[in-house]
């Protein structure tokens, strides 16, 4: 695999060298603001499963952010762990808006181009946190709460803009549904599924996604299986969603060693 580009090592360095609370606060806010400008690149490469465990946590503030996510990152494990650390700080300060941003950044594998404040990816990711999961309606109270509890002006503005966003059309082909939302770059997905196909590894229980750069394969049930089994549905997605050089797609009724799942190919570690 190529070297990953995104890493928050410098953010961790800032946090580690801060001594007083006041300094920590400034550094934290700078870190979150920096995330939104995507200017956190380095050459470091790291692989591993990172966890963001949120089930049962502040359900009144985070009603749509309640699923634990175990993400096998093939390139940005350290960046994801730095994001988890920042998320902890956000929670301790009651910065729910920041927390939702960090949750989104985690689900996007910390891919810097997706995190750019002007990217459609980050807007779609944040939209998942404010939209009712069945009706898809944006919850105005949540938008206001998250805007009120964001540490940066640009993040407040993104939340404010969310309400006017719509435009998510899905297209159906048999058991593969191509989506206009949360699209990943096909070139990244092609590398990812090539890796997955050749991997001799097993995916462990609890892990729900494998990501490379801005592309993720995710599944909606707890399962353990040979990683190569993810290949066929992912391939079908790439082959079916031919409208552009980007892809977001759901394949239903995929059997992973007996567990039947919906499998997604998109830019995020949870759904498509
Ligand atoms: C973020 O997006 C802006 C506007 O599209 C662009 O000018 C900038 O270079 C991007 N930053 C990164 C780090 O990709
Ligand atoms: C998160 O949850 C998973 C399983 O649900 C567990 O294996 C993991 O250790 C947890 N991680 C943390 C940091 O709590
Ligand atoms: C957001 O802040 C405004 C102004 O401080 C306040 O009136 C409003 O009640 C807050 N909304 C939420 C949902 O916290
Ligand atoms: C997934 O299933 C395994 C085996 O049944 C179980 O041990 C594990 O706790 C489950 N993990 C989660 C995150 O539900």
GROMACS .gro file of C-alpha atoms and ligand atoms in nm:
model
  328
    1UNK     CA    1   0.000   0.000   0.000
    2UNK     CA    2   0.107   0.360  -0.048
    3UNK     CA    3   0.193   0.584   0.238
    4UNK     CA    4  -0.098   0.758   0.406
    5UNK     CA    5  -0.097   1.134   0.405
    6UNK     CA    6  -0.294   1.228   0.708
    7UNK     CA    7  -0.170   1.221   1.059
    8UNK     CA    8  -0.228   1.426   1.368
    9UNK     CA    9   0.111   1.368   1.526
   10UNK     CA   10   0.172   1.738   1.558
   11UNK     CA   11  -0.160   1.784   1.729
   12UNK     CA   12  -0.069   1.519   1.981
   13UNK     CA   13   0.266   1.688   2.031
   14UNK     CA   14   0.091   2.016   2.107
   15UNK     CA   15  -0.146   1.846   2.349
   16UNK     CA   16   0.138   1.658   2.515
   17UNK     CA   17   0.350   1.967   2.571
   18UNK     CA   18   0.067   2.180   2.710
   19UNK     CA   19   0.097   2.214   3.082
   20UNK     CA   20  -0.176   2.447   3.203
   21UNK     CA   21  -0.544   2.409   3.132
   22UNK     CA   22  -0.556   2.743   2.952
   23UNK     CA   23  -0.287   2.633   2.709
   24UNK     CA   24  -0.457   2.300   2.655
   25UNK     CA   25  -0.780   2.472   2.565
   26UNK     CA   26  -0.616   2.695   2.306
   27UNK     CA   27  -0.425   2.404   2.160
   28UNK     CA   28  -0.738   2.194   2.145
   29UNK     CA   29  -0.931   2.464   1.962
   30UNK     CA   30  -0.644   2.519   1.722
   31UNK     CA   31  -0.637   2.146   1.657
   32UNK     CA   32  -1.006   2.128   1.576
   33UNK     CA   33  -0.984   2.437   1.356
   34UNK     CA   34  -0.683   2.286   1.178
   35UNK     CA   35  -0.881   1.967   1.112
   36UNK     CA   36  -1.135   2.175   0.926
   37UNK     CA   37  -0.874   2.328   0.700
   38UNK     CA   38  -0.728   1.990   0.618
   39UNK     CA   39  -0.379   2.123   0.685
   40UNK     CA   40  -0.263   1.836   0.899
   41UNK     CA   41  -0.060   1.630   0.655
   42UNK     CA   42   0.244   1.419   0.726
   43UNK     CA   43   0.412   1.111   0.584
   44UNK     CA   44   0.340   0.873   0.864
   45UNK     CA   45   0.174   0.545   0.784
   46UNK     CA   46   0.007   0.320   1.039
   47UNK     CA   47  -0.232   0.028   1.034
   48UNK     CA   48  -0.464  -0.109   1.301
   49UNK     CA   49  -0.812  -0.121   1.449
   50UNK     CA   50  -0.922   0.204   1.613
   51UNK     CA   51  -1.235   0.229   1.829
   52UNK     CA   52  -1.480   0.506   1.891
   53UNK     CA   53  -1.716   0.376   2.158
   54UNK     CA   54  -2.023   0.593   2.205
   55UNK     CA   55  -2.316   0.358   2.273
   56UNK     CA   56  -2.530   0.483   2.561
   57UNK     CA   57  -2.331   0.803   2.586
   58UNK     CA   58  -2.528   1.132   2.621
   59UNK     CA   59  -2.822   1.009   2.412
   60UNK     CA   60  -3.007   1.338   2.455
   61UNK     CA   61  -2.720   1.533   2.299
   62UNK     CA   62  -2.610   1.267   2.052
   63UNK     CA   63  -2.925   1.076   1.947
   64UNK     CA   64  -2.785   0.984   1.604
   65UNK     CA   65  -2.434   0.908   1.724
   66UNK     CA   66  -2.488   0.595   1.928
   67UNK     CA   67  -2.313   0.312   1.745
   68UNK     CA   68  -1.970   0.197   1.854
   69UNK     CA   69  -1.737   0.186   1.559
   70UNK     CA   70  -1.437  -0.041   1.522
   71UNK     CA   71  -1.248   0.065   1.211
   72UNK     CA   72  -0.958  -0.125   1.059
   73UNK     CA   73  -0.755   0.154   0.901
   74UNK     CA   74  -0.492   0.038   0.658
   75UNK     CA   75  -0.317   0.375   0.655
   76UNK     CA   76  -0.420   0.613   0.934
   77UNK     CA   77  -0.451   0.433   1.268
   78UNK     CA   78  -0.248   0.694   1.454
   79UNK     CA   79  -0.454   0.979   1.311
   80UNK     CA   80  -0.773   0.804   1.421
   81UNK     CA   81  -0.643   0.760   1.774
   82UNK     CA   82  -0.552   1.129   1.787
   83UNK     CA   83  -0.908   1.208   1.679
   84UNK     CA   84  -1.042   0.987   1.960
   85UNK     CA   85  -0.824   1.178   2.209
   86UNK     CA   86  -0.957   1.510   2.083
   87UNK     CA   87  -1.313   1.373   2.104
   88UNK     CA   88  -1.253   1.300   2.472
   89UNK     CA   89  -1.150   1.662   2.529
   90UNK     CA   90  -1.456   1.784   2.336
   91UNK     CA   91  -1.686   1.578   2.557
   92UNK     CA   92  -1.522   1.699   2.877
   93UNK     CA   93  -1.586   2.057   2.769
   94UNK     CA   94  -1.944   1.997   2.653
   95UNK     CA   95  -1.846   2.081   2.295
   96UNK     CA   96  -2.104   1.859   2.127
   97UNK     CA   97  -2.062   2.030   1.790
   98UNK     CA   98  -1.691   1.959   1.797
   99UNK     CA   99  -1.759   1.604   1.910
  100UNK     CA  100  -1.986   1.542   1.613
  101UNK     CA  101  -1.717   1.679   1.383
  102UNK     CA  102  -1.457   1.448   1.536
  103UNK     CA  103  -1.696   1.152   1.511
  104UNK     CA  104  -1.742   1.235   1.142
  105UNK     CA  105  -1.367   1.272   1.093
  106UNK     CA  106  -1.320   0.929   1.250
  107UNK     CA  107  -1.579   0.771   1.021
  108UNK     CA  108  -1.406   0.932   0.722
  109UNK     CA  109  -1.082   0.752   0.818
  110UNK     CA  110  -0.938   1.097   0.900
  111UNK     CA  111  -0.882   1.151   0.530
  112UNK     CA  112  -0.771   1.513   0.508
  113UNK     CA  113  -0.936   1.601   0.178
  114UNK     CA  114  -1.272   1.483   0.313
  115UNK     CA  115  -1.227   1.697   0.625
  116UNK     CA  116  -1.173   2.021   0.440
  117UNK     CA  117  -1.438   2.266   0.555
  118UNK     CA  118  -1.543   2.327   0.196
  119UNK     CA  119  -1.578   1.958   0.107
  120UNK     CA  120  -1.915   1.801   0.041
  121UNK     CA  121  -1.795   1.492   0.232
  122UNK     CA  122  -1.778   1.664   0.569
  123UNK     CA  123  -2.118   1.824   0.518
  124UNK     CA  124  -2.274   1.489   0.439
  125UNK     CA  125  -2.103   1.330   0.737
  126UNK     CA  126  -2.234   1.598   0.972
  127UNK     CA  127  -2.577   1.570   0.815
  128UNK     CA  128  -2.594   1.208   0.939
  129UNK     CA  129  -2.563   1.339   1.294
  130UNK     CA  130  -2.851   1.585   1.269
  131UNK     CA  131  -3.097   1.394   1.050
  132UNK     CA  132  -3.364   1.163   1.185
  133UNK     CA  133  -3.259   0.811   1.091
  134UNK     CA  134  -3.594   0.699   0.959
  135UNK     CA  135  -3.749   1.015   0.810
  136UNK     CA  136  -3.423   1.183   0.700
  137UNK     CA  137  -3.559   1.512   0.832
  138UNK     CA  138  -3.303   1.751   0.977
  139UNK     CA  139  -3.364   1.816   1.348
  140UNK     CA  140  -3.347   2.194   1.392
  141UNK     CA  141  -3.285   2.168   1.767
  142UNK     CA  142  -2.982   1.948   1.714
  143UNK     CA  143  -2.845   2.181   1.446
  144UNK     CA  144  -2.878   2.470   1.690
  145UNK     CA  145  -2.727   2.274   1.977
  146UNK     CA  146  -2.425   2.171   1.770
  147UNK     CA  147  -2.378   2.520   1.629
  148UNK     CA  148  -2.393   2.658   1.985
  149UNK     CA  149  -2.131   2.411   2.105
  150UNK     CA  150  -1.877   2.437   1.823
  151UNK     CA  151  -1.541   2.590   1.905
  152UNK     CA  152  -1.478   2.731   1.557
  153UNK     CA  153  -1.666   2.979   1.347
  154UNK     CA  154  -1.633   2.773   1.030
  155UNK     CA  155  -1.789   2.472   1.202
  156UNK     CA  156  -2.079   2.686   1.327
  157UNK     CA  157  -2.132   2.799   0.971
  158UNK     CA  158  -2.138   2.442   0.838
  159UNK     CA  159  -2.407   2.350   1.090
  160UNK     CA  160  -2.606   2.659   1.001
  161UNK     CA  161  -2.592   2.562   0.633
  162UNK     CA  162  -2.698   2.202   0.693
  163UNK     CA  163  -3.062   2.281   0.719
  164UNK     CA  164  -3.084   2.407   0.363
  165UNK     CA  165  -2.907   2.103   0.219
  166UNK     CA  166  -3.103   1.821   0.058
  167UNK     CA  167  -3.041   1.638  -0.268
  168UNK     CA  168  -2.984   1.274  -0.183
  169UNK     CA  169  -3.113   1.044  -0.451
  170UNK     CA  170  -3.064   0.672  -0.451
  171UNK     CA  171  -3.076   0.450  -0.756
  172UNK     CA  172  -3.175   0.085  -0.748
  173UNK     CA  173  -3.026  -0.205  -0.942
  174UNK     CA  174  -3.117  -0.547  -0.809
  175UNK     CA  175  -2.945  -0.574  -0.474
  176UNK     CA  176  -2.694  -0.298  -0.536
  177UNK     CA  177  -2.803   0.060  -0.469
  178UNK     CA  178  -2.586   0.345  -0.592
  179UNK     CA  179  -2.609   0.661  -0.388
  180UNK     CA  180  -2.521   1.023  -0.456
  181UNK     CA  181  -2.411   1.079  -0.095
  182UNK     CA  182  -2.088   1.004   0.089
  183UNK     CA  183  -1.903   0.921  -0.228
  184UNK     CA  184  -1.548   0.786  -0.223
  185UNK     CA  185  -1.291   0.812  -0.499
  186UNK     CA  186  -1.302   0.501  -0.713
  187UNK     CA  187  -0.925   0.492  -0.747
  188UNK     CA  188  -0.890   0.463  -0.369
  189UNK     CA  189  -1.165   0.201  -0.359
  190UNK     CA  190  -0.993   0.002  -0.632
  191UNK     CA  191  -0.674  -0.017  -0.423
  192UNK     CA  192  -0.874  -0.105  -0.114
  193UNK     CA  193  -1.070  -0.389  -0.269
  194UNK     CA  194  -0.760  -0.523  -0.440
  195UNK     CA  195  -0.593  -0.539  -0.097
  196UNK     CA  196  -0.900  -0.699   0.058
  197UNK     CA  197  -0.922  -0.962  -0.213
  198UNK     CA  198  -0.562  -1.073  -0.158
  199UNK     CA  199  -0.562  -1.046   0.221
  200UNK     CA  200  -0.530  -1.373   0.412
  201UNK     CA  201  -0.650  -1.202   0.731
  202UNK     CA  202  -0.969  -1.254   0.922
  203UNK     CA  203  -1.182  -0.958   1.030
  204UNK     CA  204  -1.233  -0.972   1.405
  205UNK     CA  205  -1.566  -0.961   1.589
  206UNK     CA  206  -1.687  -0.608   1.655
  207UNK     CA  207  -1.492  -0.443   1.371
  208UNK     CA  208  -1.739  -0.282   1.130
  209UNK     CA  209  -1.528  -0.127   0.857
  210UNK     CA  210  -1.202  -0.140   0.670
  211UNK     CA  211  -1.073   0.185   0.520
  212UNK     CA  212  -0.794   0.299   0.291
  213UNK     CA  213  -0.754   0.671   0.226
  214UNK     CA  214  -1.104   0.804   0.160
  215UNK     CA  215  -1.264   0.471   0.079
  216UNK     CA  216  -1.430   0.238   0.329
  217UNK     CA  217  -1.605  -0.095   0.313
  218UNK     CA  218  -1.849  -0.121   0.603
  219UNK     CA  219  -2.114  -0.369   0.713
  220UNK     CA  220  -2.411  -0.338   0.947
  221UNK     CA  221  -2.388  -0.650   1.163
  222UNK     CA  222  -2.134  -0.786   1.409
  223UNK     CA  223  -1.949  -1.056   1.217
  224UNK     CA  224  -1.614  -1.229   1.192
  225UNK     CA  225  -1.499  -1.362   0.854
  226UNK     CA  226  -1.223  -1.387   0.599
  227UNK     CA  227  -1.153  -1.039   0.470
  228UNK     CA  228  -1.159  -1.155   0.109
  229UNK     CA  229  -1.534  -1.219   0.138
  230UNK     CA  230  -1.590  -0.843   0.120
  231UNK     CA  231  -1.457  -0.836  -0.233
  232UNK     CA  232  -1.748  -0.953  -0.449
  233UNK     CA  233  -2.007  -0.702  -0.330
  234UNK     CA  234  -1.753  -0.419  -0.335
  235UNK     CA  235  -1.658  -0.514  -0.691
  236UNK     CA  236  -2.026  -0.521  -0.789
  237UNK     CA  237  -2.063  -0.169  -0.651
  238UNK     CA  238  -1.771  -0.035  -0.853
  239UNK     CA  239  -1.895  -0.207  -1.165
  240UNK     CA  240  -2.258  -0.100  -1.119
  241UNK     CA  241  -2.216   0.262  -1.013
  242UNK     CA  242  -2.061   0.381  -1.336
  243UNK     CA  243  -2.187   0.734  -1.353
  244UNK     CA  244  -1.866   0.900  -1.235
  245UNK     CA  245  -1.520   0.838  -1.093
  246UNK     CA  246  -1.674   0.840  -0.747
  247UNK     CA  247  -1.882   0.574  -0.578
  248UNK     CA  248  -2.119   0.526  -0.287
  249UNK     CA  249  -2.311   0.204  -0.286
  250UNK     CA  250  -2.500  -0.045  -0.074
  251UNK     CA  251  -2.518  -0.417  -0.149
  252UNK     CA  252  -2.787  -0.599   0.045
  253UNK     CA  253  -2.801  -0.958   0.169
  254UNK     CA  254  -2.429  -1.024   0.157
  255UNK     CA  255  -2.339  -1.341   0.346
  256UNK     CA  256  -2.019  -1.323   0.552
  257UNK     CA  257  -1.966  -1.676   0.681
  258UNK     CA  258  -2.332  -1.709   0.773
  259UNK     CA  259  -2.398  -1.355   0.896
  260UNK     CA  260  -2.617  -1.174   0.645
  261UNK     CA  261  -2.526  -0.805   0.622
  262UNK     CA  262  -2.580  -0.496   0.416
  263UNK     CA  263  -2.238  -0.398   0.288
  264UNK     CA  264  -2.145  -0.043   0.189
  265UNK     CA  265  -1.870   0.104  -0.021
  266UNK     CA  266  -1.840   0.475   0.054
  267UNK     CA  267  -1.620   0.741   0.213
  268UNK     CA  268  -1.726   0.655   0.567
  269UNK     CA  269  -1.691   0.371   0.815
  270UNK     CA  270  -2.061   0.356   0.892
  271UNK     CA  271  -2.313   0.320   0.614
  272UNK     CA  272  -2.326   0.478   0.271
  273LIG     C1  273  -0.974   2.291   0.089
  273LIG     O1  274  -1.065   2.339  -0.008
  273LIG     C2  275  -1.030   2.466  -0.060
  273LIG     C3  276  -1.143   2.510  -0.153
  273LIG     O2  277  -1.182   2.408  -0.238
  273LIG     C4  278  -0.896   2.456  -0.131
  273LIG     O3  279  -0.857   2.583  -0.179
  273LIG     C5  280  -0.791   2.406  -0.033
  273LIG     O4  281  -0.669   2.386  -0.100
  273LIG     C6  282  -0.836   2.275   0.028
  273LIG     N1  283  -0.739   2.235   0.129
  273LIG     C7  284  -0.685   2.113   0.131
  273LIG     C8  285  -0.583   2.090   0.237
  273LIG     O5  286  -0.715   2.023   0.053
  274LIG     C1  287  -1.467  -0.047   2.240
  274LIG     O1  288  -1.554  -0.156   2.229
  274LIG     C2  289  -1.495  -0.274   2.177
  274LIG     C3  290  -1.600  -0.382   2.160
  274LIG     O2  291  -1.730  -0.336   2.174
  274LIG     C4  292  -1.383  -0.321   2.269
  274LIG     O3  293  -1.322  -0.434   2.213
  274LIG     C5  294  -1.282  -0.208   2.283
  274LIG     O4  295  -1.181  -0.247   2.375
  274LIG     C6  296  -1.347  -0.082   2.330
  274LIG     N1  297  -1.246   0.023   2.326
  274LIG     C7  298  -1.237   0.117   2.418
  274LIG     C8  299  -1.125   0.216   2.399
  274LIG     O5  300  -1.312   0.123   2.511
  275LIG     C1  301  -2.825   2.833   2.135
  275LIG     O1  302  -2.779   2.958   2.183
  275LIG     C2  303  -2.881   3.061   2.183
  275LIG     C3  304  -2.813   3.192   2.219
  275LIG     O2  305  -2.729   3.177   2.328
  275LIG     C4  306  -2.989   3.020   2.281
  275LIG     O3  307  -3.092   3.116   2.283
  275LIG     C5  308  -3.047   2.886   2.237
  275LIG     O4  309  -3.143   2.841   2.331
  275LIG     C6  310  -2.938   2.782   2.223
  275LIG     N1  311  -2.998   2.662   2.166
  275LIG     C7  312  -2.969   2.538   2.206
  275LIG     C8  313  -3.043   2.426   2.137
  275LIG     O5  314  -2.887   2.513   2.293
  276LIG     C1  315  -1.981  -0.952   1.854
  276LIG     O1  316  -2.011  -1.089   1.865
  276LIG     C2  317  -1.918  -1.161   1.941
  276LIG     C3  318  -1.949  -1.309   1.929
  276LIG     O2  319  -2.084  -1.335   1.947
  276LIG     C4  320  -1.924  -1.109   2.085
  276LIG     O3  321  -1.830  -1.177   2.165
  276LIG     C5  322  -1.890  -0.960   2.086
  276LIG     O4  323  -1.905  -0.906   2.214
  276LIG     C6  324  -1.979  -0.885   1.991
  276LIG     N1  325  -1.926  -0.749   1.978
  276LIG     C7  326  -2.005  -0.642   1.971
  276LIG     C8  327  -1.936  -0.510   1.954
  276LIG     O5  328  -2.127  -0.650   1.975
   0.00000   0.00000   0.00000
